[in-house]
Coordinates of C-alpha atoms and ligand atoms in Angstrom, one line a residue:
M21 CA 200.4 42.2 -6.4
K22 CA 198.0 39.4 -5.7
K23 CA 197.9 36.6 -8.1
K24 CA 194.7 36.2 -10.0
V25 CA 192.8 32.9 -10.2
Y26 CA 190.1 32.0 -12.8
I27 CA 188.0 28.9 -12.6
E28 CA 185.8 27.2 -15.1
T29 CA 183.3 24.5 -13.9
Y30 CA 181.8 21.5 -15.7
G31 CA 179.5 18.8 -14.5
C32 CA 176.9 18.6 -11.8
Q33 CA 175.9 21.0 -9.1
M34 CA 178.3 19.3 -6.7
N35 CA 181.1 20.6 -8.9
V36 CA 179.6 24.1 -8.9
A37 CA 179.5 23.9 -5.1
D38 CA 183.1 22.5 -5.0
S39 CA 184.4 25.4 -7.1
E40 CA 183.0 27.8 -4.4
V41 CA 185.0 25.8 -1.8
V42 CA 188.1 26.0 -4.0
L43 CA 187.8 29.8 -4.5
S44 CA 187.3 30.2 -0.7
I45 CA 190.5 28.2 0.0
L46 CA 192.5 30.3 -2.5
K47 CA 191.0 33.7 -1.4
T48 CA 191.9 32.9 2.2
D49 CA 195.4 32.2 1.0
G50 CA 195.7 35.6 -0.6
F51 CA 194.7 35.0 -4.2
E52 CA 192.4 37.3 -6.1
I53 CA 189.4 35.8 -7.9
T54 CA 188.8 36.9 -11.5
D55 CA 186.1 36.2 -14.1
D56 CA 188.4 37.4 -16.8
I57 CA 190.6 34.5 -18.1
E58 CA 192.8 36.9 -20.0
S59 CA 194.1 38.5 -16.8
A60 CA 194.5 35.2 -14.9
D61 CA 197.8 33.9 -13.5
V62 CA 196.1 30.6 -12.6
I63 CA 193.5 28.9 -14.8
L64 CA 191.6 26.1 -13.1
V65 CA 189.1 23.7 -14.7
N66 CA 186.8 21.7 -12.5
T67 CA 185.9 18.7 -14.6
C68 CA 183.3 16.0 -15.1
S69 CA 183.7 12.4 -16.2
V70 CA 180.1 11.2 -16.3
R71 CA 180.0 10.8 -20.0
E72 CA 182.6 10.8 -22.7
N73 CA 181.4 14.0 -24.3
A74 CA 181.7 15.8 -20.9
E75 CA 185.4 14.8 -20.9
E76 CA 185.9 15.8 -24.5
R77 CA 184.6 19.3 -23.9
V78 CA 187.3 19.7 -21.2
L79 CA 190.0 18.2 -23.3
G80 CA 189.1 20.7 -26.1
R81 CA 189.2 23.5 -23.5
L82 CA 192.7 22.4 -22.4
G83 CA 193.8 22.9 -26.0
D84 CA 192.7 26.6 -25.7
F85 CA 194.6 26.9 -22.4
K86 CA 197.7 25.5 -24.1
N87 CA 197.5 28.4 -26.6
K88 CA 197.4 30.9 -23.7
K89 CA 200.3 29.2 -22.0
N90 CA 202.3 29.3 -25.2
K91 CA 201.9 33.1 -25.1
N92 CA 202.6 33.4 -21.4
P93 CA 204.5 30.4 -20.0
E94 CA 204.1 31.8 -16.4
I95 CA 200.4 30.8 -16.3
V96 CA 199.7 27.8 -14.1
V97 CA 197.0 25.4 -15.4
G98 CA 195.2 23.1 -12.9
V99 CA 192.8 20.2 -13.7
L100 CA 190.5 19.6 -10.7
G101 CA 187.5 17.3 -10.0
C102 CA 186.3 14.0 -11.5
M103 CA 188.6 13.8 -14.5
A104 CA 191.6 14.6 -12.3
E105 CA 190.6 11.7 -10.1
R106 CA 189.9 9.4 -12.9
L107 CA 192.9 10.1 -15.3
R108 CA 195.4 11.2 -12.7
D109 CA 199.0 11.6 -14.1
K110 CA 197.8 10.7 -17.6
F111 CA 197.4 14.5 -17.9
F112 CA 201.2 14.8 -17.6
S113 CA 201.9 12.2 -20.3
P114 CA 202.9 13.5 -23.7
E115 CA 201.1 10.6 -25.4
F116 CA 197.8 11.4 -23.6
S117 CA 195.3 13.0 -25.9
H118 CA 198.1 14.0 -28.2
S119 CA 195.5 14.6 -30.9
K120 CA 194.2 17.4 -28.9
N121 CA 197.6 18.5 -27.8
T122 CA 196.5 18.8 -24.2
N123 CA 199.6 18.1 -22.2
V124 CA 199.2 21.4 -20.5
A125 CA 198.3 20.8 -16.9
D126 CA 200.8 21.8 -14.1
I127 CA 198.7 20.5 -11.3
I128 CA 196.1 17.7 -11.0
V129 CA 193.9 17.8 -7.9
G130 CA 191.0 15.3 -7.1
P131 CA 187.8 16.3 -5.2
D132 CA 189.1 15.5 -1.7
E133 CA 192.4 17.3 -2.0
Y134 CA 191.5 21.0 -2.5
R135 CA 193.2 22.1 0.7
K136 CA 196.5 21.4 -1.0
L137 CA 195.8 23.8 -3.9
P138 CA 197.7 26.9 -2.6
A139 CA 200.9 24.8 -1.9
L140 CA 200.6 23.0 -5.3
I141 CA 200.1 26.3 -7.2
N142 CA 203.1 27.9 -5.4
K143 CA 205.3 24.9 -6.3
A144 CA 204.1 25.0 -9.9
W145 CA 205.4 28.6 -10.1
H146 CA 208.8 27.2 -9.3
G147 CA 208.5 24.7 -12.1
E148 CA 207.4 21.7 -10.1
K149 CA 204.4 19.8 -11.4
G150 CA 202.1 18.4 -8.7
I151 CA 199.4 15.8 -8.2
A152 CA 197.0 15.2 -5.3
V153 CA 194.3 12.6 -5.9
Q154 CA 193.8 10.7 -2.7
L155 CA 190.2 10.1 -1.9
S156 CA 189.4 10.6 1.8
R157 CA 186.9 8.9 4.1
I158 CA 186.6 12.1 6.2
E159 CA 187.2 15.2 4.1
N160 CA 184.0 17.1 3.8
Y161 CA 185.3 20.7 3.9
D162 CA 183.0 21.3 6.8
D163 CA 185.0 24.2 8.2
I164 CA 185.2 26.1 4.9
T165 CA 182.6 28.7 3.9
P166 CA 182.2 28.5 0.2
L167 CA 182.8 31.7 -1.7
R168 CA 179.3 32.5 -2.9
T169 CA 178.6 35.5 -5.1
N170 CA 175.0 35.3 -6.1
G171 CA 173.4 36.5 -2.8
I172 CA 170.0 34.8 -3.4
S173 CA 170.5 31.1 -4.1
A174 CA 173.1 29.0 -2.3
W175 CA 174.2 25.4 -2.6
I176 CA 175.1 23.4 0.5
T177 CA 176.8 20.1 0.0
V178 CA 175.5 17.8 2.8
M179 CA 177.2 14.6 1.8
R180 CA 179.9 13.6 -0.6
G181 CA 180.6 10.5 -2.5
C182 CA 178.4 7.6 -3.5
D183 CA 178.1 3.9 -2.5
K184 CA 175.5 2.9 -4.9
F185 CA 177.7 1.6 -7.7
C186 CA 175.1 1.8 -10.5
S187 CA 176.8 -0.3 -13.1
F188 CA 177.0 2.5 -15.7
C189 CA 178.3 5.2 -13.4
V190 CA 181.8 6.6 -12.8
V191 CA 180.9 8.7 -9.7
P192 CA 181.7 6.1 -7.0
F193 CA 185.2 5.9 -8.5
T194 CA 185.8 9.7 -8.9
R195 CA 184.2 10.7 -5.6
G196 CA 184.8 7.8 -3.3
R197 CA 182.7 6.5 -0.5
E198 CA 179.7 8.3 1.1
K199 CA 180.3 10.6 4.0
S200 CA 177.8 13.0 5.6
R201 CA 178.4 16.3 7.2
P202 CA 177.2 16.7 10.8
L203 CA 173.7 18.2 11.0
E204 CA 174.7 20.9 13.4
S205 CA 177.4 22.3 11.0
I206 CA 174.9 22.4 8.2
L207 CA 172.4 24.2 10.3
Q208 CA 175.0 26.7 11.3
E209 CA 175.7 27.4 7.6
V210 CA 171.9 27.8 7.0
R211 CA 171.7 30.3 9.8
E212 CA 174.6 32.3 8.3
L213 CA 172.9 32.3 4.9
S214 CA 169.7 33.5 6.5
Q215 CA 171.5 36.4 8.2
S216 CA 173.1 37.3 4.8
G217 CA 169.7 37.5 3.2
Y218 CA 169.7 34.3 1.1
K219 CA 166.3 33.2 -0.2
E220 CA 166.9 29.8 -1.5
I221 CA 169.1 26.9 -0.4
T222 CA 169.6 23.6 -2.3
L223 CA 171.0 20.7 -0.3
L224 CA 173.3 18.6 -2.4
G225 CA 174.5 15.0 -2.5
Q226 CA 174.7 12.3 -5.2
N227 CA 172.2 10.4 -3.1
V228 CA 170.9 12.6 -0.4
N229 CA 168.4 9.9 0.8
S230 CA 171.3 8.0 2.4
Y231 CA 172.4 11.1 4.4
N232 CA 173.3 9.8 7.9
D233 CA 175.4 11.6 10.4
R234 CA 174.9 8.8 12.9
K235 CA 172.1 10.7 14.7
S236 CA 169.9 12.1 12.0
D237 CA 168.6 10.9 8.6
F238 CA 167.9 13.1 5.6
A239 CA 164.2 13.7 6.6
D240 CA 165.5 15.0 10.0
L241 CA 168.0 17.2 8.3
L242 CA 165.5 18.6 5.9
K243 CA 163.0 19.4 8.6
N244 CA 165.6 21.2 10.7
V245 CA 167.0 23.2 7.8
A246 CA 163.4 24.3 6.8
Q247 CA 162.7 25.5 10.3
V248 CA 165.7 27.9 10.4
D249 CA 164.0 30.6 8.3
R250 CA 160.6 30.2 6.7
N251 CA 161.5 32.8 4.1
I252 CA 164.1 30.6 2.6
R253 CA 162.9 28.1 0.1
I254 CA 164.6 24.7 0.5
L255 CA 165.4 22.3 -2.4
F256 CA 167.5 19.2 -2.6
T257 CA 169.0 16.9 -5.1
T258 CA 169.5 14.0 -6.0
S259 CA 167.2 11.3 -4.6
H260 CA 167.6 7.6 -5.3
P261 CA 164.3 5.6 -5.6
Q262 CA 165.7 2.8 -3.6
D263 CA 165.8 4.6 -0.3
M264 CA 163.3 7.4 -0.5
S265 CA 161.3 7.0 2.7
I266 CA 157.7 7.8 3.5
K267 CA 159.1 9.9 6.4
L268 CA 160.9 12.0 3.9
I269 CA 157.9 12.5 1.7
E270 CA 155.8 13.5 4.7
T271 CA 158.5 16.0 5.7
I272 CA 158.4 17.6 2.2
A273 CA 154.6 17.7 2.5
S274 CA 154.5 19.2 5.9
E275 CA 157.1 21.9 5.8
P276 CA 155.7 24.9 3.9
N277 CA 159.0 26.2 2.6
I278 CA 160.3 23.0 1.2
A279 CA 159.8 23.1 -2.6
K280 CA 157.2 20.8 -3.8
Y281 CA 159.6 19.3 -6.3
I282 CA 161.4 16.0 -6.4
H283 CA 164.1 14.9 -8.9
L284 CA 163.9 11.1 -8.9
P285 CA 166.1 9.5 -11.5
V286 CA 164.7 6.2 -12.9
Q287 CA 167.1 5.6 -15.8
S288 CA 164.9 2.9 -17.6
G289 CA 161.4 1.6 -17.7
S290 CA 162.5 -2.1 -18.0
N291 CA 163.0 -4.2 -14.9
R292 CA 165.6 -6.3 -16.8
I293 CA 167.7 -3.2 -17.6
L294 CA 167.2 -1.8 -14.1
K295 CA 168.7 -5.0 -12.8
L296 CA 171.7 -4.8 -15.1
M297 CA 172.1 -1.2 -14.1
N298 CA 172.3 -2.4 -10.4
R299 CA 169.6 0.2 -9.5
N300 CA 168.3 -2.2 -6.8
H301 CA 164.6 -1.5 -7.3
T302 CA 161.9 -2.5 -9.7
I303 CA 159.6 -0.4 -11.9
E304 CA 156.7 -1.5 -9.6
H305 CA 158.5 0.0 -6.7
Y306 CA 159.0 3.2 -8.6
Y307 CA 155.3 3.5 -9.5
Q308 CA 154.4 2.9 -5.9
L309 CA 156.8 5.7 -4.8
I310 CA 155.3 8.1 -7.4
Q311 CA 151.9 7.3 -6.1
N312 CA 152.9 7.8 -2.5
I313 CA 154.5 11.1 -3.4
R314 CA 151.5 12.4 -5.3
N315 CA 149.1 11.2 -2.6
L316 CA 151.0 13.1 0.1
I317 CA 152.1 16.1 -1.9
P318 CA 149.4 17.4 -4.2
D319 CA 150.6 19.5 -7.2
V320 CA 154.2 18.2 -6.7
A321 CA 156.5 18.4 -9.7
I322 CA 158.6 15.3 -10.4
T323 CA 161.5 15.1 -12.8
T324 CA 163.9 12.3 -13.7
D325 CA 167.0 11.1 -15.5
L326 CA 166.9 8.5 -18.4
I327 CA 169.5 6.6 -20.3
A328 CA 168.9 5.3 -23.8
G329 CA 170.8 2.4 -25.3
F330 CA 172.3 0.7 -22.2
P331 CA 174.0 -2.6 -23.2
T332 CA 171.6 -5.3 -24.4
E333 CA 168.6 -2.8 -24.4
T334 CA 166.1 -4.2 -26.9
E335 CA 163.3 -2.4 -28.7
Q336 CA 160.9 -3.9 -26.2
D337 CA 162.9 -2.4 -23.2
H338 CA 162.9 0.9 -25.0
Q339 CA 159.1 0.7 -25.4
L340 CA 158.8 0.1 -21.7
T341 CA 160.7 3.3 -21.0
L342 CA 158.3 5.2 -23.3
E343 CA 155.4 3.5 -21.5
L344 CA 156.8 4.7 -18.2
L345 CA 157.0 8.2 -19.4
K346 CA 153.3 8.1 -20.6
N347 CA 152.2 6.7 -17.2
V348 CA 154.2 8.9 -14.9
R349 CA 154.0 12.1 -16.9
F350 CA 157.2 13.7 -15.5
D351 CA 157.5 17.5 -15.5
G352 CA 160.9 17.3 -16.9
A353 CA 163.8 14.9 -17.6
F354 CA 167.5 14.9 -18.2
M355 CA 167.9 12.4 -21.1
F356 CA 171.2 10.8 -22.2
A357 CA 172.6 8.3 -24.6
Y358 CA 174.6 5.6 -22.8
S359 CA 178.3 6.3 -22.7
P360 CA 180.6 3.4 -21.6
R361 CA 182.9 4.4 -18.7
E362 CA 186.1 2.6 -17.9
N363 CA 186.2 0.6 -14.7
T364 CA 182.4 0.4 -14.3
K365 CA 180.6 -2.9 -14.2
A366 CA 178.7 -2.1 -17.4
Y367 CA 182.1 -1.4 -19.2
Q368 CA 182.7 -5.1 -19.2
M369 CA 179.5 -5.6 -21.2
T370 CA 179.6 -5.0 -24.9
D371 CA 178.3 -1.6 -25.8
D372 CA 176.1 -3.4 -28.3
V373 CA 173.4 -0.9 -29.1
P374 CA 174.5 0.8 -32.3
E375 CA 175.1 4.6 -32.1
E376 CA 172.3 5.4 -34.5
V377 CA 169.8 3.2 -32.6
K378 CA 170.8 4.8 -29.3
L379 CA 170.3 8.3 -30.8
R380 CA 167.0 7.3 -32.4
R381 CA 165.7 6.0 -29.1
L382 CA 167.0 9.0 -27.3
N383 CA 165.2 11.3 -29.7
E384 CA 162.0 9.4 -29.2
I385 CA 162.3 9.7 -25.5
I386 CA 163.1 13.4 -25.8
E387 CA 160.2 14.1 -28.1
L388 CA 157.6 12.2 -26.0
Q389 CA 158.9 13.7 -22.8
N390 CA 158.9 17.3 -24.1
Q391 CA 155.3 16.9 -25.3
I392 CA 154.2 15.6 -21.9
A393 CA 156.1 18.4 -20.1
Y394 CA 154.3 20.9 -22.4
E395 CA 150.9 19.4 -21.7
N396 CA 151.6 19.5 -17.9
N397 CA 152.6 23.1 -18.2
L398 CA 149.5 24.0 -20.3
K399 CA 147.4 23.1 -17.2
L400 CA 149.0 26.0 -15.4
V401 CA 147.7 28.6 -17.9
G402 CA 145.3 31.0 -16.1
K403 CA 146.7 29.9 -12.7
E404 CA 148.6 32.0 -10.2
V405 CA 151.9 30.8 -8.9
D406 CA 154.4 32.0 -6.2
V407 CA 157.7 32.9 -7.8
L408 CA 161.1 33.7 -6.3
I409 CA 162.9 36.2 -8.6
E410 CA 166.4 35.0 -9.5
S411 CA 167.7 37.2 -12.2
L412 CA 167.0 39.4 -15.3
S413 CA 165.9 37.3 -18.2
K414 CA 168.7 36.4 -20.7
R415 CA 166.6 37.6 -23.6
S416 CA 165.5 41.0 -22.5
A417 CA 166.4 43.5 -19.7
E418 CA 162.7 44.3 -19.4
Q419 CA 161.9 40.8 -18.4
M420 CA 162.8 38.9 -15.2
K421 CA 163.2 35.2 -14.5
G422 CA 162.3 33.2 -11.4
R423 CA 161.1 29.8 -10.3
T424 CA 157.9 28.5 -8.8
N425 CA 157.6 26.5 -5.6
T426 CA 157.7 23.4 -8.0
N427 CA 161.0 24.6 -9.5
K428 CA 159.5 25.6 -12.9
K429 CA 161.1 28.5 -14.7
V430 CA 158.9 31.6 -15.1
V431 CA 159.5 34.7 -17.2
F432 CA 157.5 37.9 -16.6
P433 CA 157.8 41.7 -17.0
K434 CA 160.2 43.5 -14.7
N435 CA 157.7 46.2 -13.5
G436 CA 159.9 47.5 -10.7
H437 CA 160.4 44.1 -9.0
E438 CA 163.8 43.2 -7.5
I439 CA 165.9 40.0 -7.6
G440 CA 165.2 38.1 -4.4
D441 CA 161.5 39.1 -4.1
Y442 CA 158.7 36.6 -3.8
I443 CA 155.9 37.6 -6.1
R444 CA 152.7 36.2 -7.5
V445 CA 152.5 35.6 -11.3
K446 CA 149.5 34.7 -13.4
I447 CA 150.6 32.3 -16.1
T448 CA 149.5 33.3 -19.6
N449 CA 151.6 31.1 -21.9
V450 CA 153.9 28.1 -21.7
N451 CA 156.3 25.9 -23.6
S452 CA 157.8 22.6 -22.4
V453 CA 160.4 24.2 -20.2
T454 CA 159.3 27.7 -19.4
L455 CA 156.1 29.4 -18.1
F456 CA 155.4 33.0 -19.1
G457 CA 153.1 35.3 -17.1
I458 CA 152.2 38.7 -15.7
T459 CA 152.7 39.9 -12.2
I460 CA 149.6 40.6 -10.1
Ligands
SAM21 N1 173.3 10.4 -8.2 C1 172.4 10.8 -9.2 C2 171.5 9.6 -9.4 O1 171.6 8.6 -8.8 O2 170.7 9.7 -10.3 C3 172.9 11.4 -10.4 C4 174.1 10.8 -11.0 S1 174.8 11.3 -12.5 C5 175.8 12.6 -12.1 C6 173.5 12.1 -13.4 C7 172.9 11.2 -14.4 O3 173.8 11.0 -15.5 C8 172.4 9.9 -14.0 O4 171.2 9.9 -13.3 C9 172.4 9.1 -15.3 O5 171.1 9.3 -15.9 C10 173.4 9.9 -16.2 N2 174.6 9.0 -16.4 C11 175.5 8.6 -15.5 N3 176.4 7.8 -16.1 C12 176.1 7.7 -17.4 C13 176.6 7.0 -18.5 N4 177.7 6.2 -18.4 N5 176.1 7.2 -19.7 C14 175.0 8.0 -19.8 N6 174.4 8.6 -18.8 C15 174.9 8.5 -17.6
SF4_22 FE1 176.0 7.2 -10.0 FE2 174.1 5.6 -9.1 FE3 175.7 7.0 -7.4 FE4 173.9 8.3 -8.9 S1 173.4 6.7 -7.3 S2 176.0 8.9 -8.5 S3 173.9 7.2 -10.8 S4 176.3 5.4 -8.8
F3S23 FE1 180.4 14.7 -13.3 FE2 181.7 14.2 -11.1 FE3 179.4 15.4 -11.0 S1 181.5 12.9 -12.8 S2 178.3 14.6 -12.7 S3 181.2 16.2 -11.9 S4 180.2 14.0 -9.5

């Protein structure tokens, strides 16, 4: 009987893509993949360290896995991903997180060591705990076809790691140095996805703008990927404002099947804070970029990431962030309270903005940004948009869900349409995150 593996994934899209690589490695080695944790022989959790609450969710989950292991000691539990890389053999230590009773892991595997998983799992069955957390300058899993199940939308990791060292961020420590996959191997993967009928591809990297395979930059890659199959919509994430080139913006503008959507994290509206964050650009540079993008790509949607309560942030700095939101009028934002992460530069600064002030500022940012997103969406009422259908709506089997060419979520009646179709929808109603409409 084949052993069954279950995986649970936390964190960013790169982790989602990595879990598909992990499942591919294990399936090739003869494991069966299951969505049912109750029947699993191996429980894996692919983890995130970006903020403390991301880690706490996983630690809580490990407590649940411990209960399962108490009932069935044969189960192998593996911790993968960024927490594995950051905390390493602490997971084996009885003192670690004793309050949550999480000393449950049999194997600890960092993001660059997934090829070792089959061997580590087999050893764990013979009672040997295992750890593999070396970061590699070359591993990019280029030869592994991720185990994709959705049939419509695919992730392709085009680069791994990050060299930016923003002072608040743990990613350069958990993912190591930047490394880009060769353009040709990415194109080959796109061709295969095209042949399998995929309709949407998202190119992934922590900072795709610094993609460089020694011959091509990210704009070259994007152009080549877009030209493989015009019926495939191409998205990418994440861009860093420091090195987003005009060439890249022109490429997005000129290729019809590249989504007119850019996620461009800014983090703060204050130059003083940006400097402390080691973001390496000013707010003036950011405004100029936004202007260039909007000039070259009319109707583009732009989203961002923001952090409230970075060390030393004053009320005045916070007001500058609110100002930025009013001026740029983003279509959406991921908004976070600052969370100190061990080993980062900012960790050496005192986390001096009191929790209640952080949360108050965060709520002000959220409230303002939601109002702006709502007003942006209101302008779409009465307009027609092209939508790629992704799935049934969560709320009703009579409704379907898709996304516009600007990556906005749209809900509309099913009316015999199929997942994977491109259709036109007339927008009748909106809120700050979703458009509602009728098909025409
Ligand atoms: N590489 C991307 C970038 O440069 O924006 C995304 C990195 S991170 C996975 C996603 C977002 O998490 C960041 O843009 C930042 O807003 C947020 N973040 C990272 N570290 C954080 C921390 N210590 N506290 C709060 N938010 C954080
Ligand atoms: Fe973290 Fe900055 Fe790298 Fe993004 S660019 S992953 S925020 S260090
Ligand atoms: Fe989290 Fe690691 Fe992604 S820290 S955000 S899973 S790169």
